[in-house]
Amino acid sequence: QAVVTQPASLSASPGASASLTCTLRSGINVGNYRIYWYQQKPGSPPQYLLRYKSDSDKQQGSGVPSRFSGSKDASANAGILLISGLQSEDEADYYCMIWLSSAGVFGGGTRLTVL
Amino acid sequence: EVQVVESGGGLVQPGGSLRLSCAASGFTFSSFWMSWVRQAPGKGLEWVANIKQDGSEKYYVDSVKGRFTISRDNAKNSLYLQMNSLRAEDTAVYYCARGQQVDYWGQGTLVTVSS
């Protein structure tokens, strides 16, 4: 079982909200970790969006709109990236990452389609 | 403006070696952990290695341990990745990225391992 799992794809309509999940393997408690989120568009390097551990430990990336936000679902052992007011420009691949014993671990990424 | 610029990629035969460089500017390089992250063609992100501010701690993904060495020269604001015993599966775009947040990425440098 992978350490970090993301759904391969997600579709949503313009103006709607999209909730992207980042599920940690059983035994790795999401409550103990900062979840980092990145957006990557075709032909470009990833861009840092935000990190989220709790409402008191979170950070928005420089210039990242507030309609991108982070949260957690403890019952699902998952981090969540919420994108509200979807725009066509939000169509991209999204990756989450955690630091596990000083080593970085990325999820496999979610391709978000806005249609 | 924060910038990281990778160089040194190219075509190399299996078993060969290559040294990647990353030139950093616009921030106090010696104050940040630094990472290498790679992305195979059409695939997701994979964290490769990171190094502490003073070079005293280094961590690697299992698949490159014993073959790759990360290093830095704070006087030159530069990060390096020495890659030995290269394999076809090391073919990827290699990104240099700043900090524990991995918040600034370069454009990447392509490494192709093929005979």
Coordinates of C-alpha atoms in Angstrom, one line a residue:
Chain A
Q1 CA 0.0 0.0 0.0
A2 CA 1.4 3.4 -1.0
V3 CA 2.3 5.8 1.8
V4 CA 0.3 8.6 0.2
T5 CA -2.7 8.0 -2.1
Q6 CA -4.5 10.4 -4.4
P7 CA -7.4 9.7 -6.8
A8 CA -6.1 9.7 -10.3
S9 CA -8.7 12.1 -11.7
L10 CA -11.5 14.4 -10.7
S11 CA -13.9 16.4 -12.8
A12 CA -15.9 19.5 -11.8
S13 CA -17.8 22.3 -13.3
P14 CA -16.7 25.9 -13.6
G15 CA -17.8 27.9 -10.6
A16 CA -18.2 24.7 -8.5
S17 CA -15.9 23.5 -5.7
A18 CA -13.5 20.6 -5.9
S19 CA -12.2 18.6 -3.0
L20 CA -9.0 16.8 -3.7
T21 CA -8.0 14.1 -1.2
C22 CA -4.6 12.9 0.0
T23 CA -5.0 9.7 2.0
L24 CA -2.2 8.5 4.3
R25 CA -1.5 4.8 4.8
S26 CA -3.0 3.2 7.8
G27 CA -0.7 3.7 10.7
I28 CA 0.5 7.1 9.6
N29 CA -1.8 9.5 11.5
V30 CA -2.7 12.5 9.3
G31 CA -3.0 14.6 12.4
N32 CA 0.7 14.5 13.0
Y33 CA 1.7 15.8 9.5
R34 CA 1.9 18.9 7.5
I35 CA 0.4 18.3 4.1
Y36 CA 1.9 20.2 1.2
W37 CA 0.0 20.9 -2.0
Y38 CA 1.4 21.6 -5.5
Q39 CA -0.2 22.4 -8.8
Q40 CA 1.4 21.5 -12.1
K41 CA 0.3 22.5 -15.6
P42 CA 1.5 20.8 -18.7
G43 CA 5.1 21.8 -19.7
S44 CA 5.7 23.7 -16.5
P45 CA 7.3 22.9 -13.1
P46 CA 5.1 22.4 -10.1
Q47 CA 4.0 25.4 -8.1
Y48 CA 3.6 25.4 -4.4
L49 CA 0.1 26.2 -3.3
L50 CA -0.1 25.8 0.5
R51 CA 0.6 23.7 3.5
Y52 CA -1.9 22.6 6.1
K53 CA -1.5 20.8 9.4
S54 CA -4.2 22.5 11.5
D55 CA -6.0 25.9 11.5
S56 CA -3.2 27.2 13.7
D57 CA -0.4 25.7 11.5
K58 CA -1.1 26.5 7.9
Q59 CA 0.5 28.7 5.2
Q60 CA -0.7 30.0 1.9
G61 CA 1.9 30.1 -0.9
S62 CA 2.9 33.5 -2.2
G63 CA 0.3 34.9 -4.6
V64 CA -2.0 31.8 -4.2
P65 CA -5.6 32.9 -4.2
S66 CA -7.7 32.3 -1.1
R67 CA -10.1 30.1 -3.0
F68 CA -7.4 27.4 -2.5
S69 CA -7.5 26.1 1.0
G70 CA -6.4 23.1 3.1
S71 CA -8.1 21.0 5.6
K72 CA -8.1 17.4 7.0
D73 CA -10.6 14.6 7.4
A74 CA -9.4 12.7 10.4
S75 CA -11.9 10.0 10.0
A76 CA -10.6 9.3 6.5
N77 CA -7.0 9.9 7.6
A78 CA -6.7 12.4 4.7
G79 CA -5.6 15.8 3.9
I80 CA -7.9 17.9 1.6
L81 CA -7.3 20.6 -0.9
L82 CA -10.4 22.6 -1.5
I83 CA -10.7 24.7 -4.6
S84 CA -13.7 26.9 -4.6
G85 CA -15.1 28.9 -7.5
L86 CA -13.4 26.7 -10.1
Q87 CA -12.0 28.4 -13.1
S88 CA -10.7 26.9 -16.4
E89 CA -7.2 27.8 -15.4
D90 CA -7.4 25.5 -12.4
E91 CA -7.3 22.5 -14.8
A92 CA -4.0 20.9 -13.8
D93 CA -2.3 18.0 -11.9
Y94 CA -2.3 18.4 -8.2
Y95 CA 0.2 16.6 -5.9
C96 CA 0.3 16.3 -2.1
M97 CA 3.5 15.6 -0.1
I98 CA 4.5 14.8 3.4
W99 CA 7.8 14.5 5.2
L100 CA 8.2 11.1 6.6
S101 CA 11.3 10.5 8.7
S102 CA 13.0 13.4 6.9
A103 CA 12.3 11.9 3.5
G104 CA 9.7 13.5 1.2
V105 CA 6.9 11.4 -0.1
F106 CA 4.6 12.6 -2.9
G107 CA 1.2 11.2 -3.8
G108 CA 0.6 10.0 -7.3
G109 CA -1.2 13.1 -8.2
T110 CA -4.8 14.0 -9.2
R111 CA -5.7 15.3 -12.7
L112 CA -8.4 17.9 -12.2
T113 CA -10.6 18.6 -15.3
V114 CA -12.8 21.6 -15.3
L115 CA -15.7 21.1 -17.7
Chain B
E1 CA 13.2 37.4 -6.8
V2 CA 13.8 33.8 -5.7
Q3 CA 15.3 31.7 -8.5
V4 CA 16.8 28.3 -8.9
V5 CA 18.3 27.2 -12.2
E6 CA 19.3 23.6 -12.9
S7 CA 21.9 22.5 -15.4
G8 CA 23.9 19.5 -16.3
G9 CA 21.3 17.1 -17.7
G10 CA 21.8 15.2 -20.9
L11 CA 22.0 11.8 -22.6
V12 CA 24.1 9.2 -20.8
Q13 CA 24.6 5.5 -21.2
P14 CA 23.4 3.0 -18.6
G15 CA 26.1 2.7 -15.9
G16 CA 27.3 6.1 -16.6
S17 CA 27.6 9.2 -14.4
L18 CA 26.3 12.8 -14.5
R19 CA 26.5 15.7 -12.2
L20 CA 23.6 18.1 -11.9
S21 CA 24.0 21.7 -10.6
C22 CA 21.5 24.2 -9.3
A23 CA 22.3 27.9 -9.0
A24 CA 20.2 29.7 -6.4
S25 CA 19.6 33.4 -6.1
G26 CA 17.2 35.9 -4.5
F27 CA 17.3 34.3 -1.0
T28 CA 19.8 33.3 1.7
F29 CA 20.8 29.9 0.3
S30 CA 22.6 28.9 3.5
S31 CA 19.4 29.2 5.5
F32 CA 17.4 26.6 3.7
W33 CA 17.2 22.9 3.3
M34 CA 17.4 22.0 -0.4
S35 CA 15.9 19.1 -2.4
W36 CA 16.1 17.4 -5.7
V37 CA 12.8 16.1 -7.1
R38 CA 12.4 14.2 -10.4
Q39 CA 9.6 13.4 -12.8
A40 CA 9.8 10.6 -15.3
P41 CA 8.1 11.3 -18.7
G42 CA 4.4 11.3 -18.2
K43 CA 4.6 10.3 -14.6
G44 CA 4.2 11.9 -11.2
L45 CA 6.7 13.6 -8.9
E46 CA 9.3 11.7 -6.9
W47 CA 11.3 13.2 -4.2
V48 CA 15.0 12.1 -4.6
A49 CA 17.1 13.7 -1.9
N50 CA 17.6 16.6 0.4
I51 CA 20.3 18.3 2.4
K52 CA 20.4 20.4 5.5
Q53 CA 21.6 24.0 5.5
D54 CA 25.1 23.1 6.6
G55 CA 25.3 19.8 4.7
S56 CA 25.4 17.8 7.9
E57 CA 22.3 15.8 7.1
K58 CA 21.4 14.2 3.8
Y59 CA 18.5 11.9 3.0
Y60 CA 17.7 9.8 -0.1
V61 CA 14.9 7.9 -1.6
D62 CA 15.7 4.2 -1.4
S63 CA 16.0 3.7 -5.1
V64 CA 19.1 6.0 -5.4
K65 CA 20.9 5.2 -2.1
G66 CA 24.5 4.3 -2.8
R67 CA 24.3 5.7 -6.3
F68 CA 23.5 9.4 -5.9
T69 CA 25.1 12.0 -3.7
I70 CA 23.7 15.4 -2.9
S71 CA 26.0 18.2 -1.8
R72 CA 26.0 22.0 -1.6
D73 CA 28.4 24.9 -1.7
N74 CA 27.0 27.8 0.4
A75 CA 29.7 30.1 -0.7
K76 CA 28.6 29.6 -4.3
N77 CA 24.9 29.4 -3.6
S78 CA 24.9 26.1 -5.4
L79 CA 23.3 22.6 -5.0
Y80 CA 24.6 19.5 -6.7
L81 CA 23.5 15.9 -7.4
Q82 CA 26.2 13.5 -8.4
M83 CA 24.5 10.5 -10.1
N84 CA 26.5 7.3 -10.7
S85 CA 25.6 3.9 -12.0
L86 CA 22.7 5.4 -13.9
R87 CA 19.8 3.2 -15.0
A88 CA 17.1 3.6 -17.6
E89 CA 14.6 4.2 -14.8
D90 CA 16.5 7.3 -13.7
T91 CA 15.4 9.0 -16.9
A92 CA 13.4 12.1 -15.8
V93 CA 13.3 15.8 -15.5
Y94 CA 15.3 16.7 -12.3
Y95 CA 14.1 19.7 -10.3
C96 CA 16.0 21.6 -7.7
A97 CA 13.7 23.0 -5.0
R98 CA 13.9 25.2 -1.9
G99 CA 13.3 24.4 1.6
Q100 CA 11.1 22.0 3.7
Q101 CA 8.1 23.5 1.9
V102 CA 9.7 22.8 -1.5
D103 CA 8.2 26.2 -2.4
Y104 CA 10.3 27.3 -5.3
W105 CA 11.2 25.1 -8.2
G106 CA 13.5 25.5 -11.2
Q107 CA 12.5 24.7 -14.7
G108 CA 14.3 21.3 -14.4
T109 CA 17.0 19.6 -16.4
L110 CA 16.3 16.4 -18.4
V111 CA 18.4 13.4 -17.8
T112 CA 18.0 10.6 -20.4
V113 CA 19.7 7.2 -19.7
S114 CA 19.8 5.2 -22.8
S115 CA 22.2 3.3 -25.0

